[in-house]
PDB file of C-alpha atoms in Angstrom:
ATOM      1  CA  UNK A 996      25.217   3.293 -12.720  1.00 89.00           C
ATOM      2  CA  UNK A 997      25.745   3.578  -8.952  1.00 92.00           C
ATOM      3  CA  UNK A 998      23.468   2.312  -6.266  1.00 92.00           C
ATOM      4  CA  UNK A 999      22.791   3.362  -2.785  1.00 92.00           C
ATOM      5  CA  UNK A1000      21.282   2.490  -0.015  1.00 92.00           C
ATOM      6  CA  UNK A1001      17.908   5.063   0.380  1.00 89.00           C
ATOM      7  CA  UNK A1002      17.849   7.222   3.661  1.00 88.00           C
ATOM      8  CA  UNK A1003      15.359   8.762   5.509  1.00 88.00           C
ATOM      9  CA  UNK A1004      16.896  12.137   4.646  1.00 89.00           C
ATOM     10  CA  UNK A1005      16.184  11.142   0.694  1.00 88.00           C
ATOM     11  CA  UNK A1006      12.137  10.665   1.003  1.00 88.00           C
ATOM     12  CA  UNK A1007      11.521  14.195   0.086  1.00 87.00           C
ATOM     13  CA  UNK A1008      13.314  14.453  -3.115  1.00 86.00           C
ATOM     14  CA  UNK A1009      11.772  11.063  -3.554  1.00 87.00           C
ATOM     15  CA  UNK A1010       8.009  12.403  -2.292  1.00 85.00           C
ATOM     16  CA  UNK A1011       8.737  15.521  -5.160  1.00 85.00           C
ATOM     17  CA  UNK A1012       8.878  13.146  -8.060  1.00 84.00           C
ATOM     18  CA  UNK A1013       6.746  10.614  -7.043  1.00 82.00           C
ATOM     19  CA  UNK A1014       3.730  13.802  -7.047  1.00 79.00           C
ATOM     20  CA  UNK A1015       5.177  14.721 -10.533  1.00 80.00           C
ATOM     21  CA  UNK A1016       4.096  10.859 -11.697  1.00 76.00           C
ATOM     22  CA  UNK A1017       0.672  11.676 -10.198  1.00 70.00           C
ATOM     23  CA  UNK A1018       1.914   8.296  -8.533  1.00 75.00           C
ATOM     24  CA  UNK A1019      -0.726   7.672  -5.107  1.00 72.00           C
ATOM     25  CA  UNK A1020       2.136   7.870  -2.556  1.00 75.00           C
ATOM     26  CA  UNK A1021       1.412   6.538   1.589  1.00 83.00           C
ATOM     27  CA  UNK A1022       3.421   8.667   3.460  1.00 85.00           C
ATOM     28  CA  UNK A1023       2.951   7.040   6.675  1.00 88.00           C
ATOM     29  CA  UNK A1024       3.768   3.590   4.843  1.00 88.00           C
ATOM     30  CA  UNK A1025       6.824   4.436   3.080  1.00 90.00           C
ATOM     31  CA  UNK A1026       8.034   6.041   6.606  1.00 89.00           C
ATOM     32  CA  UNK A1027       7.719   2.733   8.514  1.00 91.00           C
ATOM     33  CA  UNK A1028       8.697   0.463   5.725  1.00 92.00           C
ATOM     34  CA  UNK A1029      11.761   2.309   5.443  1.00 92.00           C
ATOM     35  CA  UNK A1030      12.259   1.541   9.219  1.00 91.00           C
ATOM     36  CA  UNK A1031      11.642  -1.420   9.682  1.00 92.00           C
ATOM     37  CA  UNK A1032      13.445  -2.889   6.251  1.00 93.00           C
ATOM     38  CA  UNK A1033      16.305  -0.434   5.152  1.00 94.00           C
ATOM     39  CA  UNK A1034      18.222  -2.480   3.234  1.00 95.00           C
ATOM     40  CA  UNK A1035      14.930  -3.183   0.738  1.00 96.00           C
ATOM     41  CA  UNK A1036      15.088   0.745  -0.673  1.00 95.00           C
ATOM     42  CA  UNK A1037      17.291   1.896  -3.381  1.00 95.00           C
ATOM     43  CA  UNK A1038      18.280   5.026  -5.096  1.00 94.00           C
ATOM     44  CA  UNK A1039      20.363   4.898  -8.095  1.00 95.00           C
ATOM     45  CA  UNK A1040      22.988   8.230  -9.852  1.00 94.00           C
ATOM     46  CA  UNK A1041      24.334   8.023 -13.261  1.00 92.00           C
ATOM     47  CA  UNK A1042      27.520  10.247 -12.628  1.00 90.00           C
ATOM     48  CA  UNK A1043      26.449  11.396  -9.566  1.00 87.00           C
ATOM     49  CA  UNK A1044      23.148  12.918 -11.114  1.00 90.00           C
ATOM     50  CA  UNK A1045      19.800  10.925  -9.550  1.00 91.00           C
ATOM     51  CA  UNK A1046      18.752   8.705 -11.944  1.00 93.00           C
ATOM     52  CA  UNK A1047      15.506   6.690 -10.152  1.00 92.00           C
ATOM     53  CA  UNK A1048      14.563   4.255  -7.493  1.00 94.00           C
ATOM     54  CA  UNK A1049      13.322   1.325  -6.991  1.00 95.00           C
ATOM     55  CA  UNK A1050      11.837  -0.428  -3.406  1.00 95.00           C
ATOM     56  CA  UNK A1051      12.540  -4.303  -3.535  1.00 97.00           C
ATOM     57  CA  UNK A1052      10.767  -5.489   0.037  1.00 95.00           C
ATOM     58  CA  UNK A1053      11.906  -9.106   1.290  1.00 95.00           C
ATOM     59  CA  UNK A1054       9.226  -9.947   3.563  1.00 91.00           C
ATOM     60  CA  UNK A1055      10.153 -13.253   4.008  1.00 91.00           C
ATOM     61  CA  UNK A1056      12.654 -15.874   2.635  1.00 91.00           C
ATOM     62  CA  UNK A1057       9.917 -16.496   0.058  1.00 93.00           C
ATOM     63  CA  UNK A1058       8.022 -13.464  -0.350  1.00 95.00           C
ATOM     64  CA  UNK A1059       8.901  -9.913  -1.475  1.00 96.00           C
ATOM     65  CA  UNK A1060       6.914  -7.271  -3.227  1.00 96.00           C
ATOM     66  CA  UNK A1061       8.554  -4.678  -5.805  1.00 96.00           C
ATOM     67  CA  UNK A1062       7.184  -1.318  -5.909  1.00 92.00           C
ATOM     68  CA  UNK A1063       8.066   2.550  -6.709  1.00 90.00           C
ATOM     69  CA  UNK A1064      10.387   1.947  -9.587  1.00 92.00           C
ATOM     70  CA  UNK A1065      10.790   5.165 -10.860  1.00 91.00           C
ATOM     71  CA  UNK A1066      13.800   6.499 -13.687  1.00 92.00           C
ATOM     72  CA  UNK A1067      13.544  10.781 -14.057  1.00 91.00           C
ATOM     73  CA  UNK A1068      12.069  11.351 -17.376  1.00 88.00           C
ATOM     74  CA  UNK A1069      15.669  12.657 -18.692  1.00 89.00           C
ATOM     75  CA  UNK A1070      16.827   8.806 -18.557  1.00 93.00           C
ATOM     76  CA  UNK A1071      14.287   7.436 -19.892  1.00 90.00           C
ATOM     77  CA  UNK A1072      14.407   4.727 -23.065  1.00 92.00           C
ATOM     78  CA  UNK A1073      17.786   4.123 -22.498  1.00 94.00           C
ATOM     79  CA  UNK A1074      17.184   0.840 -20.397  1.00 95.00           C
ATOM     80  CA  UNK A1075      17.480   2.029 -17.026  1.00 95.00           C
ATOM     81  CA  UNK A1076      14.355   0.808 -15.905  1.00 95.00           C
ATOM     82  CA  UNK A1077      15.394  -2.757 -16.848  1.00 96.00           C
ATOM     83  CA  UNK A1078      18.211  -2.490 -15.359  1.00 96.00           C
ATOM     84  CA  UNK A1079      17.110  -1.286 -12.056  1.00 96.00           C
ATOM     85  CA  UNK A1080      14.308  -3.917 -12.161  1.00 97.00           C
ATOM     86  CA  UNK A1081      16.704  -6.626 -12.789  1.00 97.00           C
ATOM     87  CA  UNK A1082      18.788  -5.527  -9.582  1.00 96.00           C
ATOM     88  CA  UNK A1083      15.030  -5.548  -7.668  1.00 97.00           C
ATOM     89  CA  UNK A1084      15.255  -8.820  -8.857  1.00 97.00           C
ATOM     90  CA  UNK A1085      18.345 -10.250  -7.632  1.00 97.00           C
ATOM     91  CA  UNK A1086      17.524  -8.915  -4.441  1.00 97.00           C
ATOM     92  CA  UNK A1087      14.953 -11.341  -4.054  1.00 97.00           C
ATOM     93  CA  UNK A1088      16.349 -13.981  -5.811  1.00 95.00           C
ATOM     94  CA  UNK A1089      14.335 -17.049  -4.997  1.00 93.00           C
ATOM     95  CA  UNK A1090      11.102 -15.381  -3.639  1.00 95.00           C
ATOM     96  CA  UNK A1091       7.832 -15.464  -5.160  1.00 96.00           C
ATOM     97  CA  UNK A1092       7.512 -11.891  -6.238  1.00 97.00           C
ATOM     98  CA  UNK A1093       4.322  -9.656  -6.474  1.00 96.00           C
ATOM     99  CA  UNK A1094       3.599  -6.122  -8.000  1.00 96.00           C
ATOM    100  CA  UNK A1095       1.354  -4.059  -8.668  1.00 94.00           C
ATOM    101  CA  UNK A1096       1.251  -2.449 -12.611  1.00 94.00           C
ATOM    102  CA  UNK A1097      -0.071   0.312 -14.089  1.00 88.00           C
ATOM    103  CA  UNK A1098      -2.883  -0.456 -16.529  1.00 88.00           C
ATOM    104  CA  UNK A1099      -0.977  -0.636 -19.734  1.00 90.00           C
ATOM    105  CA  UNK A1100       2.700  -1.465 -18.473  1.00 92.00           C
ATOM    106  CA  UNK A1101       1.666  -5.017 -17.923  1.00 96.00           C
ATOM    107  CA  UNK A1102       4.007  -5.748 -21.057  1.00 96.00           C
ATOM    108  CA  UNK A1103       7.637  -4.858 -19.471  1.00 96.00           C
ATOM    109  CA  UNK A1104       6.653  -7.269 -16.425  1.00 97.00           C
ATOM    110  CA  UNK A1105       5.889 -10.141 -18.870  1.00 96.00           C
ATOM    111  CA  UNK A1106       9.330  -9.652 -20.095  1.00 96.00           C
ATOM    112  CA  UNK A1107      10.509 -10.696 -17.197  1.00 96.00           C
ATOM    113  CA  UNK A1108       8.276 -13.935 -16.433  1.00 96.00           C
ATOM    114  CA  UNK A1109       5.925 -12.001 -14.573  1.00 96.00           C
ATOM    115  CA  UNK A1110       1.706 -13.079 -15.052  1.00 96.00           C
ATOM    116  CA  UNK A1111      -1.272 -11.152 -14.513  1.00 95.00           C
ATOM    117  CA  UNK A1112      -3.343 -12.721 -12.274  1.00 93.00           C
ATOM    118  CA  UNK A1113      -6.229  -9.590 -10.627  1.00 93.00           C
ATOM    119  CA  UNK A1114      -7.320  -6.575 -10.769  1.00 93.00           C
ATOM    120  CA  UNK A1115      -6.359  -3.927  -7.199  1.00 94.00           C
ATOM    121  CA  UNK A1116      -9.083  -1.833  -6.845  1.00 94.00           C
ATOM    122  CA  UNK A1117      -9.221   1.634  -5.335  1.00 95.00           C
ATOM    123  CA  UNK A1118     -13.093   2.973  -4.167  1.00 97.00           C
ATOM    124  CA  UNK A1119     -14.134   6.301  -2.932  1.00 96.00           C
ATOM    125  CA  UNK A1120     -16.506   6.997  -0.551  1.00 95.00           C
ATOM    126  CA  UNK A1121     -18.028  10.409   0.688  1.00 93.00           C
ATOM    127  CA  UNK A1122     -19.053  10.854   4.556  1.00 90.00           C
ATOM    128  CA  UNK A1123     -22.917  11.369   4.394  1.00 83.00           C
ATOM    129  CA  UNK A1124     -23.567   9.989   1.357  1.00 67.00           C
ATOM    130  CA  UNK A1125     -25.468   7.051   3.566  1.00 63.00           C
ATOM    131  CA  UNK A1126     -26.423   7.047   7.008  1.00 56.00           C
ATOM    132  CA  UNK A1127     -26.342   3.930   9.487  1.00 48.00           C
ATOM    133  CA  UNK A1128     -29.030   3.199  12.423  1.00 40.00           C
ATOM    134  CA  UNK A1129     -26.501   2.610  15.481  1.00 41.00           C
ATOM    135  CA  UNK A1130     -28.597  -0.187  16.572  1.00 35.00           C
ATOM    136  CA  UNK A1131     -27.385  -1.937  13.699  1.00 46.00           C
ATOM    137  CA  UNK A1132     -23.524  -1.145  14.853  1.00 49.00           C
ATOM    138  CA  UNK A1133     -21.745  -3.402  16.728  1.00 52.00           C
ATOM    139  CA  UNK A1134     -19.891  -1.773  19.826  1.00 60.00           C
ATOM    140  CA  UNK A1135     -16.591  -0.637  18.696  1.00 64.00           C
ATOM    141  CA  UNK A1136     -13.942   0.198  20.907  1.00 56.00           C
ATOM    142  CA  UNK A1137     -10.334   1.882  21.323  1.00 55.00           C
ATOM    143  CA  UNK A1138      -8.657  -1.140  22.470  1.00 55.00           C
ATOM    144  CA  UNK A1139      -5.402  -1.498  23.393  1.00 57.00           C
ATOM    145  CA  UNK A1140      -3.023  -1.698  20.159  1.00 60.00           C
ATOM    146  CA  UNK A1141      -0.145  -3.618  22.024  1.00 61.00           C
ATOM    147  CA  UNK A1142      -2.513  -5.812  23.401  1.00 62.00           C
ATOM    148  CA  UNK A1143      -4.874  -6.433  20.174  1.00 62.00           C
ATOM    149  CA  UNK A1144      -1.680  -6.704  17.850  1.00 67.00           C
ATOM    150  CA  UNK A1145      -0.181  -9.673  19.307  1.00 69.00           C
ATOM    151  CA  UNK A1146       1.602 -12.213  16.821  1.00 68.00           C
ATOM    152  CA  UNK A1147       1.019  -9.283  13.866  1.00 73.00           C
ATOM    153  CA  UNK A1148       4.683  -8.152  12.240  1.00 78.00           C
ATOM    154  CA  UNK A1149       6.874  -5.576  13.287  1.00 82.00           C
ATOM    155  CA  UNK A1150       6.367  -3.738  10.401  1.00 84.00           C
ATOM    156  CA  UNK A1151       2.216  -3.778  11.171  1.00 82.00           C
ATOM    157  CA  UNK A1152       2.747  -2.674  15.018  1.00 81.00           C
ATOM    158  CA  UNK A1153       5.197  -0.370  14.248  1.00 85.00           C
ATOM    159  CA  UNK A1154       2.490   0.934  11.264  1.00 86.00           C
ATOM    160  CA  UNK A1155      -0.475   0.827  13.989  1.00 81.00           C
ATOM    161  CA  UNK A1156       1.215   2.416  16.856  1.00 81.00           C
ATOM    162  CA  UNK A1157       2.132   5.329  14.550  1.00 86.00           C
ATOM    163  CA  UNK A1158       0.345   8.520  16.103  1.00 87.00           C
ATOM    164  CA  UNK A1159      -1.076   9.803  13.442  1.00 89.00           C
ATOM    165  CA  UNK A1160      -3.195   6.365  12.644  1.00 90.00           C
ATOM    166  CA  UNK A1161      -6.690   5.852  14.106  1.00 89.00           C
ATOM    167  CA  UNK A1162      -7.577   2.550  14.912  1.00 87.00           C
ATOM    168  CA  UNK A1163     -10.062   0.636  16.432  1.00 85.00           C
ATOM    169  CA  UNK A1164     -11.372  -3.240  16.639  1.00 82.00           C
ATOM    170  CA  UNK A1165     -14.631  -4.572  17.817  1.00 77.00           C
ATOM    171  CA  UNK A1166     -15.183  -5.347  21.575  1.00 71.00           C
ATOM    172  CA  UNK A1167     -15.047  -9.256  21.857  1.00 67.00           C
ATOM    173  CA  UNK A1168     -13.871  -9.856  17.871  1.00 63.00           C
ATOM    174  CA  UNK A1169     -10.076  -8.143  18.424  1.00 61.00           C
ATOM    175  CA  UNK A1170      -9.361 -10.434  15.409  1.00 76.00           C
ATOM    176  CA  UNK A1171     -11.896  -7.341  13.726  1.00 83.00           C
ATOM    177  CA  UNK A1172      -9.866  -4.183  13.474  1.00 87.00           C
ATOM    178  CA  UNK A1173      -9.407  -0.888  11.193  1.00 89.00           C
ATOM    179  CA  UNK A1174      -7.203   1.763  10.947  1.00 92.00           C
ATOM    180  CA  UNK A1175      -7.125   5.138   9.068  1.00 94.00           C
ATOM    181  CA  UNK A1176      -4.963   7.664   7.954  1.00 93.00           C
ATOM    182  CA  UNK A1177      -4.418  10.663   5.861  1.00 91.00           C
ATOM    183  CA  UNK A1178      -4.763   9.956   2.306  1.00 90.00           C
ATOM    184  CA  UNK A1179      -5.064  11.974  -0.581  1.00 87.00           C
ATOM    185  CA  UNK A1180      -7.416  14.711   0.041  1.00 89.00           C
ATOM    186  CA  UNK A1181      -9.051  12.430   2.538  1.00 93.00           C
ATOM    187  CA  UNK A1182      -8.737   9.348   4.471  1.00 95.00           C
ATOM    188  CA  UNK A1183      -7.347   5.912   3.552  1.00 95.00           C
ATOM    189  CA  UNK A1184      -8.967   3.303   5.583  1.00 95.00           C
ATOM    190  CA  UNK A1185      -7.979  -0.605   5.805  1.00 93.00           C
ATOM    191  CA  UNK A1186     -10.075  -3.355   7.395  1.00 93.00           C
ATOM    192  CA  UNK A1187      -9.485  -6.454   8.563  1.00 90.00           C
ATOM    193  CA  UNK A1188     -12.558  -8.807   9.120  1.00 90.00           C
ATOM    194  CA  UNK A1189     -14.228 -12.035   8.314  1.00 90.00           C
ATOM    195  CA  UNK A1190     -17.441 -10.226   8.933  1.00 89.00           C
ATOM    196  CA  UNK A1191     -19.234  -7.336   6.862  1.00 91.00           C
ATOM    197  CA  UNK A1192     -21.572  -6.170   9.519  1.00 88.00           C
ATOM    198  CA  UNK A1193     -17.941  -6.041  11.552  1.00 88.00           C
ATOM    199  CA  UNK A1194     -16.554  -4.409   8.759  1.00 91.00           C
ATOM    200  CA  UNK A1195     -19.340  -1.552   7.936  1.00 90.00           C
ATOM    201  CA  UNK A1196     -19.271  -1.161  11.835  1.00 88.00           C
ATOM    202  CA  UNK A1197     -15.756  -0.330  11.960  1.00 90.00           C
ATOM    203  CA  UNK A1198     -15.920   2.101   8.787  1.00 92.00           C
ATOM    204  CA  UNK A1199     -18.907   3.715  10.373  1.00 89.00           C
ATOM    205  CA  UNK A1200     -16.775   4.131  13.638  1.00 87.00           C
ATOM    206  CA  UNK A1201     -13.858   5.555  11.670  1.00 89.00           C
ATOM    207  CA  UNK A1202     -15.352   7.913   9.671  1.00 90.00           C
ATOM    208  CA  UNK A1203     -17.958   9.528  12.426  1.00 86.00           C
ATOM    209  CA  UNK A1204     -16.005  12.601  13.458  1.00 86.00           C
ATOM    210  CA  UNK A1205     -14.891  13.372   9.772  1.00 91.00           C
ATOM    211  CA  UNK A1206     -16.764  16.329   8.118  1.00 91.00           C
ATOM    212  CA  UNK A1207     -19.291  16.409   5.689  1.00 90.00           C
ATOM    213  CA  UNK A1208     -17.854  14.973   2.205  1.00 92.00           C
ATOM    214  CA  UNK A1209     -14.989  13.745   3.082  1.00 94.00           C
ATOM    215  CA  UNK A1210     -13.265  11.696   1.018  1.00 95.00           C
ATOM    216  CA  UNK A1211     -12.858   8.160   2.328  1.00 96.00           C
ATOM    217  CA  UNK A1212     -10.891   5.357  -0.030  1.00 96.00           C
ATOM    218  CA  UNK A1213     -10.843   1.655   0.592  1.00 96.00           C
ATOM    219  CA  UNK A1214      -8.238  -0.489  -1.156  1.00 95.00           C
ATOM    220  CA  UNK A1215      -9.475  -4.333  -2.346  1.00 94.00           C
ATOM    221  CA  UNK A1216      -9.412  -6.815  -4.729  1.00 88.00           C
ATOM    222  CA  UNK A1217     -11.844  -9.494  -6.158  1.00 81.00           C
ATOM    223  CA  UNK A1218      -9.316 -11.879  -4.176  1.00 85.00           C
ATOM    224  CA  UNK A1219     -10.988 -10.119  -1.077  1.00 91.00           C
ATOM    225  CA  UNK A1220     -14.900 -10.959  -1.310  1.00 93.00           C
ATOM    226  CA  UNK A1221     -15.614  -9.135   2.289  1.00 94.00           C
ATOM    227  CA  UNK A1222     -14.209  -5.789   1.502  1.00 95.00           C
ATOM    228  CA  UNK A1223     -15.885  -6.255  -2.142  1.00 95.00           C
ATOM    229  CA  UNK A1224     -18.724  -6.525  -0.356  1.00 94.00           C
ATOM    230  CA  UNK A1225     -18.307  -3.674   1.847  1.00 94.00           C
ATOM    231  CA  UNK A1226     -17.756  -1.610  -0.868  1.00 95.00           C
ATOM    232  CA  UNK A1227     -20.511  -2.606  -2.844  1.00 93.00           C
ATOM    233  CA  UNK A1228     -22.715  -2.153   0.358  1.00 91.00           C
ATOM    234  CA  UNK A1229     -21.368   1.486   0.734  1.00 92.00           C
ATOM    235  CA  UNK A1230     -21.407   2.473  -2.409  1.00 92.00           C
ATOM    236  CA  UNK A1231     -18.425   3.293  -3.464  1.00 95.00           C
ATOM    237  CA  UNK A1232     -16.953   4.555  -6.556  1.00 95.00           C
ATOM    238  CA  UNK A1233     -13.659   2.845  -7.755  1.00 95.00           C
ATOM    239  CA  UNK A1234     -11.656   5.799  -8.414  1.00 94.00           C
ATOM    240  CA  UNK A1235      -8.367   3.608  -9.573  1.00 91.00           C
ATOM    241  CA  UNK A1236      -7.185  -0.077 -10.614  1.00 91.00           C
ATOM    242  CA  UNK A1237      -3.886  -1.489 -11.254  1.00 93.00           C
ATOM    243  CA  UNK A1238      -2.843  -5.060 -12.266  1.00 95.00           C
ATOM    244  CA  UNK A1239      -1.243  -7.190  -9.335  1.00 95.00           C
ATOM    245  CA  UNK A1240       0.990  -9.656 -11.395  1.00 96.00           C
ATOM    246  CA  UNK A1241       3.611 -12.732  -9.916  1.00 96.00           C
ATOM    247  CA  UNK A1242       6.537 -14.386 -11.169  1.00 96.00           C
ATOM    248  CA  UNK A1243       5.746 -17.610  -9.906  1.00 86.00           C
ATOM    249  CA  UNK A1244       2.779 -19.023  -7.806  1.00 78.00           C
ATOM    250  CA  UNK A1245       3.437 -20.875  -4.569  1.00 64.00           C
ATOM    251  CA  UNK A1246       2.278 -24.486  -4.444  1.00 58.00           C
ATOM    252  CA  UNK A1247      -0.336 -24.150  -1.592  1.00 51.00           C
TER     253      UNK A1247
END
């Protein structure tokens, strides 16, 4: 099995069998994660012919995430995906390590010391299903991004800054902020607030120029009580869930 290095030139061969896995793929993400941490991607050939892919993310010297591990359905149950997961694995040797599972794969992390630990939910939302008074909005601006993004990542600026992502943060509460970006047959939208009033202000502002029944998604966890609530308070209809699981916990 031969490993390389995945380049930007590979995503749409990647994007092609990603769809065929009905797998719920961020375009903009992948494209800026790829950027700003190149060495974290992989693509593996058995003979030269693709075999699959794996994306191993180091955040930190203690943190990583492992995600997209894919093997093309012609190599399948002959170990490969243990394989590449155990290289996704020495890549972050010594980090805590997250993932996200598919409901029902839970069993091939365990085998490799990984723990369940919550459910990631996914909720749908449909412009004018529910209509807010804007006297109940709090003013919501298009602040500067350079300026509101201080002391966030590279990878987050570089995310934010992106064109094609709408953003915007309440005036006075810059530590409130949204963005949004094509998802799906819709929007994706992610929030970042202490506040729910903040947060449905900042949805509301988002989602105002989008047509009638537009799909809107929202991505949280019971970890997350604000944007539970938010969803709850909209709503919304969870549309997926996946298991986020750890191979070790952190002492805090």
């Amino acid at each position: 099995m031969q490993i390389q290095r995945l380049k930007t030139s590979d995503l749409e061969l990647f994007y092609t069998y990603a769809k065929e896995e009905q797998w719920d793929i961020e375009d903009i993400h992948i494209r800026t994660l790829l950027k700003i941490h190149p060495d974290d991607f992989f693509i593996f050939y058995e003979n030269e012919e693709l075999l699959g892919y794996v994306v191993a993310l180091k955040e930190s010297s203690e943190f990583g995430f492992i995600s997209s591990l894919l093997v093309l359905k012609k190599f399948r149950s002959l170990g490969y995906g243990a394989k590449i997961f155990s290289i996704a694995l020495t890549h972050l040797k010594n980090c805590q390590i997250a993932l996200d599972s598919v409901l029902g794969q839970e069993k091939f992390y365990e085998k490799f010391g990984f723990k369940a630990y919550f459910d990631v939910n996914t909720y749908m939302f449909q412009t004018g299903e529910l209509s807010i008074q804007k006297s109940k909005t709090l003013e919501v601006s298009s602040v500067d991004k350079e300026d509101s993004l201080r002391g966030q990542s590279k990878y987050f600026k570089s995310l934010l800054l992106d064109k094609n992502v709408s953003y915007r943060a309440i005036k006075e509460h810059t530590d409130s902020f949204a963005f949004a970006f094509a998802y799906k047959d819709g929007y994706k939208i992610t929030i970042q607030s202490e506040d729910v009033n903040h947060a449905l202000s900042l949805f509301f502002a988002l989602c105002q120029n989008y047509e009638n029944k537009t799909a809107v998604y929202l991505q949280s966890s019971m970890q997350n009580t604000m944007l539970e609530a938010l969803a709850q308070a909209l709503g919304m209809k969870r549309v997926l869930h996946s298991t986020r699981m750890y191979n070790k916990i952190l002492a805090s």
